[in-house]
JSON list of C-alpha atoms in Angstrom, two decimals:
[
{"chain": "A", "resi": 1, "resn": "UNK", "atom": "CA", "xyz": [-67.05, 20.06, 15.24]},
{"chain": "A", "resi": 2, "resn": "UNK", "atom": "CA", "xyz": [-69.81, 20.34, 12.67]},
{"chain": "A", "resi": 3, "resn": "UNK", "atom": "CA", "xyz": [-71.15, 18.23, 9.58]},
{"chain": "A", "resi": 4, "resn": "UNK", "atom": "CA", "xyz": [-74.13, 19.05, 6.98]},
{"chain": "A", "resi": 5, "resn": "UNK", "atom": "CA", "xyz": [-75.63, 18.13, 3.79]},
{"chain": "A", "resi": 6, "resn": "UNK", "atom": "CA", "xyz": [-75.90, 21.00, 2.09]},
{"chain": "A", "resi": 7, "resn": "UNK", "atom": "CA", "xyz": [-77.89, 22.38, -1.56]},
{"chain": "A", "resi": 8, "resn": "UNK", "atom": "CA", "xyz": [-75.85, 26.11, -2.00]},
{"chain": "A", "resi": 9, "resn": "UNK", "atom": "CA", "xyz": [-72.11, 26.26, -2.90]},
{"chain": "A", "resi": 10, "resn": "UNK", "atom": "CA", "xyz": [-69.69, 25.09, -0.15]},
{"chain": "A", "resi": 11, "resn": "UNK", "atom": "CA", "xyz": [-67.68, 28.11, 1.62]},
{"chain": "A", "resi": 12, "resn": "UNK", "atom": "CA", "xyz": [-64.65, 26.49, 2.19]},
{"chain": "A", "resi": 13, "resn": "UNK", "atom": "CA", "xyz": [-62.55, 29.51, 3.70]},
{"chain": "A", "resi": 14, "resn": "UNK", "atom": "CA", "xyz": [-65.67, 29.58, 5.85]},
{"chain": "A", "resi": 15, "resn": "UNK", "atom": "CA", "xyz": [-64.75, 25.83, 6.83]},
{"chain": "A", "resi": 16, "resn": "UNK", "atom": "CA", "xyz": [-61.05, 26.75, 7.41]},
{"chain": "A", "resi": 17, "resn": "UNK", "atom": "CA", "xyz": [-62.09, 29.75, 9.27]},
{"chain": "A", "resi": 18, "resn": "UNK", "atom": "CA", "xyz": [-63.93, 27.39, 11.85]},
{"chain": "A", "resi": 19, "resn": "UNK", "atom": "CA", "xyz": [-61.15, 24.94, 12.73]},
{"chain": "A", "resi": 20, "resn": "UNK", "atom": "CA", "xyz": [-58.90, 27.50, 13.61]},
{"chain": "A", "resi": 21, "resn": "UNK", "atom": "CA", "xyz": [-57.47, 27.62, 17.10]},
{"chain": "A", "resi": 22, "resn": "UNK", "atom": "CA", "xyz": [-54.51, 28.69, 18.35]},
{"chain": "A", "resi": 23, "resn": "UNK", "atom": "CA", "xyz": [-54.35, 25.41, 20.08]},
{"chain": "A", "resi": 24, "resn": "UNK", "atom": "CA", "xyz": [-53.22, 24.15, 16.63]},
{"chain": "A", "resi": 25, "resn": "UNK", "atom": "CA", "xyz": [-50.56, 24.21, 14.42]},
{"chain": "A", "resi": 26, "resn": "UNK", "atom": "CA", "xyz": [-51.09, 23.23, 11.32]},
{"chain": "A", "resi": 27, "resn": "UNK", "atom": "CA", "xyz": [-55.37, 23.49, 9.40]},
{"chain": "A", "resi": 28, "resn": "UNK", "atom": "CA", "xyz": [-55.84, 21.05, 6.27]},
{"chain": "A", "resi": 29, "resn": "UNK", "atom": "CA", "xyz": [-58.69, 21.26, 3.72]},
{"chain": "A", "resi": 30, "resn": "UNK", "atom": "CA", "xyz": [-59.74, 18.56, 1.43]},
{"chain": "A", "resi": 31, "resn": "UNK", "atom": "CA", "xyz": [-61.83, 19.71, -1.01]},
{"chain": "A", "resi": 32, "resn": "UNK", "atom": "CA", "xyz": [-63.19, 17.32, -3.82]},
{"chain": "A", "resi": 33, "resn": "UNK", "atom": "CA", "xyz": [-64.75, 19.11, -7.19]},
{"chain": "A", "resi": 34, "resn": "UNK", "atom": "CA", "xyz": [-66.70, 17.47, -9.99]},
{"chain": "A", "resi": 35, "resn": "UNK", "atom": "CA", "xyz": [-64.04, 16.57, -13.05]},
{"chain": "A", "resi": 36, "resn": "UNK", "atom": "CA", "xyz": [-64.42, 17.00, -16.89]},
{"chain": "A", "resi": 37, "resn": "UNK", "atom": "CA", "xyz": [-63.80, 13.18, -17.47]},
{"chain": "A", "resi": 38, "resn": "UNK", "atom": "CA", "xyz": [-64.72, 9.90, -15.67]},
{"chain": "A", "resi": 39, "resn": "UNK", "atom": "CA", "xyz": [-63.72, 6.97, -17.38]},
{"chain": "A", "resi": 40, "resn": "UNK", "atom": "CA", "xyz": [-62.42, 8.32, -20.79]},
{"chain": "A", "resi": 41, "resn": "UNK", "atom": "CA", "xyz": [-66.05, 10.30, -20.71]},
{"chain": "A", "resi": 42, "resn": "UNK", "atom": "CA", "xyz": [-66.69, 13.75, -20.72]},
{"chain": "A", "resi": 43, "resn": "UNK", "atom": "CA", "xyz": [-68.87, 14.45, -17.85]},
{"chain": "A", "resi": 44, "resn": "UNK", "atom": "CA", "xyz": [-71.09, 17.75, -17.97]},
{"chain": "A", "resi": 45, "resn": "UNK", "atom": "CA", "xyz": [-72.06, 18.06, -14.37]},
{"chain": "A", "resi": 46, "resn": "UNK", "atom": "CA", "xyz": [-72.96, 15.05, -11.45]},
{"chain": "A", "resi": 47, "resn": "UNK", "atom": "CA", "xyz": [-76.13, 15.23, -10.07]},
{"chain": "A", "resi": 48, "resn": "UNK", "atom": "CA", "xyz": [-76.31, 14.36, -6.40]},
{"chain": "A", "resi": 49, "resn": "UNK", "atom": "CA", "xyz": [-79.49, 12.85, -4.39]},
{"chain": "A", "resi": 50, "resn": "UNK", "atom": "CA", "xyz": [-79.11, 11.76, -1.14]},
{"chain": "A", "resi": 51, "resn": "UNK", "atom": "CA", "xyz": [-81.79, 10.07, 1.81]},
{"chain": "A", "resi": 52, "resn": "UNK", "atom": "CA", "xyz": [-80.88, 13.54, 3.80]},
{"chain": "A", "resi": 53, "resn": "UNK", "atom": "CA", "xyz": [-82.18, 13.10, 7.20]},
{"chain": "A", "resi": 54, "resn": "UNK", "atom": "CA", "xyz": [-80.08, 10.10, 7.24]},
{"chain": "A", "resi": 55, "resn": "UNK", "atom": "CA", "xyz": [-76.54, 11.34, 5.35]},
{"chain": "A", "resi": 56, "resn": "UNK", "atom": "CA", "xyz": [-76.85, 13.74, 8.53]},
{"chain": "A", "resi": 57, "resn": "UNK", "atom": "CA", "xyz": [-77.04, 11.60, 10.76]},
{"chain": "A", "resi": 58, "resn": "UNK", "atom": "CA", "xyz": [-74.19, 9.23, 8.97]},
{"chain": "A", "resi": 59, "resn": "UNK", "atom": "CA", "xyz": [-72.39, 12.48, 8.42]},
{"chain": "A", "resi": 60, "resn": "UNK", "atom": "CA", "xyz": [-72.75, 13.34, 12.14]},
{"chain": "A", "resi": 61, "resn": "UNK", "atom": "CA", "xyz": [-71.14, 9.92, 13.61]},
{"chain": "A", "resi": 62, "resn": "UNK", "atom": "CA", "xyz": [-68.34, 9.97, 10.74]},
{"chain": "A", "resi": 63, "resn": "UNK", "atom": "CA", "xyz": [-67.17, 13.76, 12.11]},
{"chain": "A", "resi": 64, "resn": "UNK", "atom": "CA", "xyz": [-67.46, 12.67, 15.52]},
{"chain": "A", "resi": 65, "resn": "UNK", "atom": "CA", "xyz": [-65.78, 8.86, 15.27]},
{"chain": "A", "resi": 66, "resn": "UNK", "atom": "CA", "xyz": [-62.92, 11.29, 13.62]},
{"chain": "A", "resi": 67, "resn": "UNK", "atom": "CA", "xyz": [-62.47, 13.74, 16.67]},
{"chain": "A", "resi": 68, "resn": "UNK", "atom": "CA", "xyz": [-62.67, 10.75, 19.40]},
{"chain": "A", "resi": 69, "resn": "UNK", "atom": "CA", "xyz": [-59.74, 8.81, 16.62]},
{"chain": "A", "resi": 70, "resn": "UNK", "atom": "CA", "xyz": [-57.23, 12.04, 16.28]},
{"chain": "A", "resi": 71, "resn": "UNK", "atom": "CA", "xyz": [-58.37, 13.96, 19.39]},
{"chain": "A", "resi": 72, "resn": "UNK", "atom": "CA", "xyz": [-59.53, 17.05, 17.69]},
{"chain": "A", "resi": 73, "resn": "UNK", "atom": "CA", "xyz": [-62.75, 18.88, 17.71]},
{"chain": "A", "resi": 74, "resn": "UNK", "atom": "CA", "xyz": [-61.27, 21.14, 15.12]},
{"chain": "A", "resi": 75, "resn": "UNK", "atom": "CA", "xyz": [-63.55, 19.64, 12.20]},
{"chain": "A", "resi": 76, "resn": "UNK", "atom": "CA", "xyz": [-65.76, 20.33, 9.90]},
{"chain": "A", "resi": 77, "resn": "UNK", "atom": "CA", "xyz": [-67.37, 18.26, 6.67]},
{"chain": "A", "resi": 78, "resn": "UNK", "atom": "CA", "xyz": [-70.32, 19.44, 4.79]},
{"chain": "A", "resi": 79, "resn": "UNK", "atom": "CA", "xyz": [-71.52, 17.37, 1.21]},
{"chain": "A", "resi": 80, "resn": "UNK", "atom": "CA", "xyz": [-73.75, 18.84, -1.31]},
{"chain": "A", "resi": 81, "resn": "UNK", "atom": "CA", "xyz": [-76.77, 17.32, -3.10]},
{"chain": "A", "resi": 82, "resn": "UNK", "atom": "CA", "xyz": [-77.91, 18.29, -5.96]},
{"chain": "A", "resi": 83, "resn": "UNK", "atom": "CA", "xyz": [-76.48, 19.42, -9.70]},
{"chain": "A", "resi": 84, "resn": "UNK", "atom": "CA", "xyz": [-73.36, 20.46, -9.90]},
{"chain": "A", "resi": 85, "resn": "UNK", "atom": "CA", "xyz": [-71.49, 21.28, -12.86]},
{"chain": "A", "resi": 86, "resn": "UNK", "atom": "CA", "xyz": [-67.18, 20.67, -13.47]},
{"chain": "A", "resi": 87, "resn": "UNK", "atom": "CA", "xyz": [-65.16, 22.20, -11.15]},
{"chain": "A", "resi": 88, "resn": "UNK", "atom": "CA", "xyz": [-68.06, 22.86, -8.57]},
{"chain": "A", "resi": 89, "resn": "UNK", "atom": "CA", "xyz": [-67.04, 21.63, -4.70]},
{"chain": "A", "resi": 90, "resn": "UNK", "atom": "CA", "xyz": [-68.91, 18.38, -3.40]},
{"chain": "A", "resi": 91, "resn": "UNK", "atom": "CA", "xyz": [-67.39, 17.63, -0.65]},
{"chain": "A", "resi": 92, "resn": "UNK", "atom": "CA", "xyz": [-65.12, 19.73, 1.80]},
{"chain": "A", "resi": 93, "resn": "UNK", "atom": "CA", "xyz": [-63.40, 18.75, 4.86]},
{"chain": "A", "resi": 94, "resn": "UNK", "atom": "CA", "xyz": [-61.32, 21.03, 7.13]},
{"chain": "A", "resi": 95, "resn": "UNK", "atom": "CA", "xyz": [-59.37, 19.44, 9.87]},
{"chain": "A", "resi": 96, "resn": "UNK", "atom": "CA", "xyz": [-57.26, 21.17, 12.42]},
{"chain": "A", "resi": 97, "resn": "UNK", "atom": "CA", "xyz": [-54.69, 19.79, 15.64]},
{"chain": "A", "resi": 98, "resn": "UNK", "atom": "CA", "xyz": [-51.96, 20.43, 16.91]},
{"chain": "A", "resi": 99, "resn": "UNK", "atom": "CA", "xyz": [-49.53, 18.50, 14.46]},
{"chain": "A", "resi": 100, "resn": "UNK", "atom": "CA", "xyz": [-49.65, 18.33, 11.01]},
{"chain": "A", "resi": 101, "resn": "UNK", "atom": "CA", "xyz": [-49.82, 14.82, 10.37]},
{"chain": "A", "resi": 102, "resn": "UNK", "atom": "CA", "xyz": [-52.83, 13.97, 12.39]},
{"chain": "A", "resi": 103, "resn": "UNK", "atom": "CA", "xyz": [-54.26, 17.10, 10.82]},
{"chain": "A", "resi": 104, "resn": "UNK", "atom": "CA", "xyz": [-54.04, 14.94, 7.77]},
{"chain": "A", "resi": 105, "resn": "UNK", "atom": "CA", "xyz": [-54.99, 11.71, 8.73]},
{"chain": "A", "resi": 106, "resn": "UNK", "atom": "CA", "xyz": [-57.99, 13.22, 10.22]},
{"chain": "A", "resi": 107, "resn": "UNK", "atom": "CA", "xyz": [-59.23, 15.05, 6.86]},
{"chain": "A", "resi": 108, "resn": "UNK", "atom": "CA", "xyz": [-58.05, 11.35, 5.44]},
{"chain": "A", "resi": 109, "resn": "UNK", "atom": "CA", "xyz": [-60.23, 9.25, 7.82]},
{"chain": "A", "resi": 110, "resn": "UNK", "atom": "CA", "xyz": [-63.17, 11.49, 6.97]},
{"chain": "A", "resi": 111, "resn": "UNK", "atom": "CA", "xyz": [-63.38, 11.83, 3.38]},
{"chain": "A", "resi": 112, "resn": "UNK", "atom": "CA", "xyz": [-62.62, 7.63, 3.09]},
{"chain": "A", "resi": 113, "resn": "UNK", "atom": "CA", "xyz": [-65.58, 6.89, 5.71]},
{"chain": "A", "resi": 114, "resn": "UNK", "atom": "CA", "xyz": [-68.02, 9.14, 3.25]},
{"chain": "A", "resi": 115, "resn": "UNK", "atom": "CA", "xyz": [-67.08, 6.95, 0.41]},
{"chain": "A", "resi": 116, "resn": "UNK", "atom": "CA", "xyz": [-67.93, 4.05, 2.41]},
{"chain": "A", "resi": 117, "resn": "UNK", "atom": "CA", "xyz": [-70.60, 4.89, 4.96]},
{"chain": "A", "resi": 118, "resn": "UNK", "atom": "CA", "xyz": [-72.48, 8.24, 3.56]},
{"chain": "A", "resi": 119, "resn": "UNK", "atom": "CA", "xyz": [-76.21, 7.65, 1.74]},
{"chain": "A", "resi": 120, "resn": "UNK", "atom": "CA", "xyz": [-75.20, 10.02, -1.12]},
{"chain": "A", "resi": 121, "resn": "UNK", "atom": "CA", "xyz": [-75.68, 8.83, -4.96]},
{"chain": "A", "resi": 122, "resn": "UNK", "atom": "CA", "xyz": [-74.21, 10.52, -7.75]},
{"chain": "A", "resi": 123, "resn": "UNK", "atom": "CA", "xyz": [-75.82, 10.46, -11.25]},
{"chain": "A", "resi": 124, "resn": "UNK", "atom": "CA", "xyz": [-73.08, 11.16, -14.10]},
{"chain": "A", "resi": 125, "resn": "UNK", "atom": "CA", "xyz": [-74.10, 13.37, -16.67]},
{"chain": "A", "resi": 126, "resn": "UNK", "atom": "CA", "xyz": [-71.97, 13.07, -20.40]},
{"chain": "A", "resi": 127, "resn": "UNK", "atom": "CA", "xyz": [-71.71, 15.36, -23.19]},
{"chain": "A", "resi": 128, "resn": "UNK", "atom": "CA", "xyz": [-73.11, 12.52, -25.38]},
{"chain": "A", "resi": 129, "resn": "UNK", "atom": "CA", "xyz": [-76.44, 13.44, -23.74]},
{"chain": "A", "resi": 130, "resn": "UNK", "atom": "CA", "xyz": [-76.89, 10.06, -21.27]},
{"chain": "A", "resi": 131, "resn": "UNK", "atom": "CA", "xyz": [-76.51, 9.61, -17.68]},
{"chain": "A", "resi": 132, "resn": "UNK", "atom": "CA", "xyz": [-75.13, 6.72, -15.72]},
{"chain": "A", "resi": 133, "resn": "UNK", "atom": "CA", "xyz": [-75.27, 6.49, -12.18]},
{"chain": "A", "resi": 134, "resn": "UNK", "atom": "CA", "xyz": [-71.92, 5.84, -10.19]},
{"chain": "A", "resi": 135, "resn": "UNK", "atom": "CA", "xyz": [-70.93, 3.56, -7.19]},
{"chain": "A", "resi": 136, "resn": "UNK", "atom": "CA", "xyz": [-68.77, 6.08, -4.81]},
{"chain": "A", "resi": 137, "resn": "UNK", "atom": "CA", "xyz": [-67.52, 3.59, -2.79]},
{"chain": "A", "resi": 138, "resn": "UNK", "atom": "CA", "xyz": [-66.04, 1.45, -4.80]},
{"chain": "A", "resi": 139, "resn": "UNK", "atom": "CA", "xyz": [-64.40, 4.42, -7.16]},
{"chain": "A", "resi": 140, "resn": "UNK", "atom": "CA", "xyz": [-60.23, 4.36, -7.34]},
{"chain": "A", "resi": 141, "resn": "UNK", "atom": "CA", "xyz": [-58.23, 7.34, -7.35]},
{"chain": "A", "resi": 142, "resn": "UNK", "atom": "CA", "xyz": [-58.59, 7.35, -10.95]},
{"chain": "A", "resi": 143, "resn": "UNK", "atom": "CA", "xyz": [-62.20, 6.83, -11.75]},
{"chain": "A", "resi": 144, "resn": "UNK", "atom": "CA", "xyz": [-62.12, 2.85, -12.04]},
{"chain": "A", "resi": 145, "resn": "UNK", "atom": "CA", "xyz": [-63.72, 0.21, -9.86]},
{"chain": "A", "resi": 146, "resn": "UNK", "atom": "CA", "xyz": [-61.75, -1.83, -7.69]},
{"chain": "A", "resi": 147, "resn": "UNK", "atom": "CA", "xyz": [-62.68, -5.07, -6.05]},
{"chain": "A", "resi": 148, "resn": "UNK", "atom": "CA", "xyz": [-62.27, -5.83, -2.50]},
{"chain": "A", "resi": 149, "resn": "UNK", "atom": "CA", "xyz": [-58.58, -7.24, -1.59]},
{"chain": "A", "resi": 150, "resn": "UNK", "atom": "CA", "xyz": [-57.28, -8.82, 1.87]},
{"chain": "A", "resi": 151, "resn": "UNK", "atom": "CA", "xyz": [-54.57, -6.48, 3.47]},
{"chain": "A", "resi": 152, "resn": "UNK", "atom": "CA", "xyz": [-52.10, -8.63, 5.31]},
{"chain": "A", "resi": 153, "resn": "UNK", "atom": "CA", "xyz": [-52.18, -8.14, 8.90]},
{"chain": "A", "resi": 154, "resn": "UNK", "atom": "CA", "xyz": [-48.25, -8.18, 9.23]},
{"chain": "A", "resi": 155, "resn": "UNK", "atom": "CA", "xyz": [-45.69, -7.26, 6.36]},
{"chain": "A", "resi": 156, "resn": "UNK", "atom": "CA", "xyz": [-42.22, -7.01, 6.66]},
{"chain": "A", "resi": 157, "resn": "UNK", "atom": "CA", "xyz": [-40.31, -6.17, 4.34]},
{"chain": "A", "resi": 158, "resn": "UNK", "atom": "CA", "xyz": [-39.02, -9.73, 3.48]},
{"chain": "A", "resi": 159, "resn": "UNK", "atom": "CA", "xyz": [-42.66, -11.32, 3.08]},
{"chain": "A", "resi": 160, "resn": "UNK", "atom": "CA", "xyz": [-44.00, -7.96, 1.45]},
{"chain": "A", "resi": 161, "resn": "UNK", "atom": "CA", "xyz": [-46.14, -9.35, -1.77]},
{"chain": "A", "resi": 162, "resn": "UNK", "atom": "CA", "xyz": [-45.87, -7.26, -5.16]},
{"chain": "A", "resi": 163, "resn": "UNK", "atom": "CA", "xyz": [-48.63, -5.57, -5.30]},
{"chain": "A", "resi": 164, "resn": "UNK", "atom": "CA", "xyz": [-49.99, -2.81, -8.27]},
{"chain": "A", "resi": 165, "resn": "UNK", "atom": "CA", "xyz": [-50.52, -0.50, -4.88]},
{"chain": "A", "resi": 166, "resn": "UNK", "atom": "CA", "xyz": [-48.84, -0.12, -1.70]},
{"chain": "A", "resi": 167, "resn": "UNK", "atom": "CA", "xyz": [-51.01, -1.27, 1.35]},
{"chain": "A", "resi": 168, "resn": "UNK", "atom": "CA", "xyz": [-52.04, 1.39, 3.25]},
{"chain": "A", "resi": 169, "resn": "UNK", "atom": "CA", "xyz": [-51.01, 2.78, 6.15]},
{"chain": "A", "resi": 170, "resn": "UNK", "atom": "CA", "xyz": [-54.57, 3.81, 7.88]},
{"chain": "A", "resi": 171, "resn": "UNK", "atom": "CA", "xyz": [-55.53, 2.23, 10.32]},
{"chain": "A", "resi": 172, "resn": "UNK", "atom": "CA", "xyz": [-59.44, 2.53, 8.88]},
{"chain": "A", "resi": 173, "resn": "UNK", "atom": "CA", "xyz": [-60.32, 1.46, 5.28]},
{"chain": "A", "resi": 174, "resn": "UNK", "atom": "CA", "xyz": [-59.68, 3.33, 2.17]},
{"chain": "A", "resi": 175, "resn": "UNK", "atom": "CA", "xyz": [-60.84, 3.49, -0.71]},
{"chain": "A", "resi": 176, "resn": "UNK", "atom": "CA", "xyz": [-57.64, 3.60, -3.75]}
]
């Protein structure tokens, strides 16, 4: 189990390479890169500044709240600050155990809780030449903001509501 901020390139076959055990049977890495286009803008590169002392220490508890959840120390999470141009890893997550879905839910829990929880701001950069700077945790799996909805407690089928998205089946928040 490890976690860092980092400012050089992130390794992940390094980070696979750690997790493995042959206590486990299946190894998953998430691995999130900056993307050419945020919004219907072309981005140039994200610049990422973080408080660091404390994004360890947030990074730290996330990694560890993780292993006590899914019952694996077989993680590992590092973020990078600084500029980063397209395609360039930000944040990578490898999570190992001994089946393949908690494997995933683990990476999953991790990667959601930095969205929410992690001191890390990102400044957009655009090939018009400005910069904006960019609320993480409230970003959708598309680039677009999303405002906070209640999640029934229950649902059955019969009293399921239509929804745009499906509610989701963590047992932790996520972002969409």
């Amino acid at each position: 189990m490890r976690s860092a901020i980092v400012r050089h390139p992130i390794d992940t076959t390094g980070l696979l390479h750690e997790v493995e055990a042959s206590r486990n049977g299946a190894s998953v890495l998430f691995v999130g890169t900056v993307r050419e286009e945020n919004e219907g803008r072309p981005v140039t590169g994200i610049e990422y500044e973080a408080y660091e002392a404390m994004a360890e220490r947030e990074l730290e508890a996330i990694v560890a709240e993780c292993s006590m959840r899914f019952g694996t120390e077989d993680i590992v999470a590092e973020h990078r600050i600084g500029y980063l141009a397209i395609g360039e890893a930000s944040v990578a997550i490898a999570a190992a155990h001994t089946h393949r879905a908690q494997a995933y839910d683990a990476s999953r829990f991790v990667i959601e809780q930095i969205k929410l929880r992690l001191p890390v701001w990102k400044c957009e950069a655009y090939v018009d030449g400005t910069r904006e700077w960019v609320d993480q945790r409230r970003e959708t799996g598309n680039g677009k903001r999303e405002t906070e909805q209640p999640v029934p407690t229950s649902v059955t089928p019969e009293s399921e509501p239509t929804r745009s998205h499906p509610v989701s089946r963590f047992p932790f928040p996520v972002s969409r």
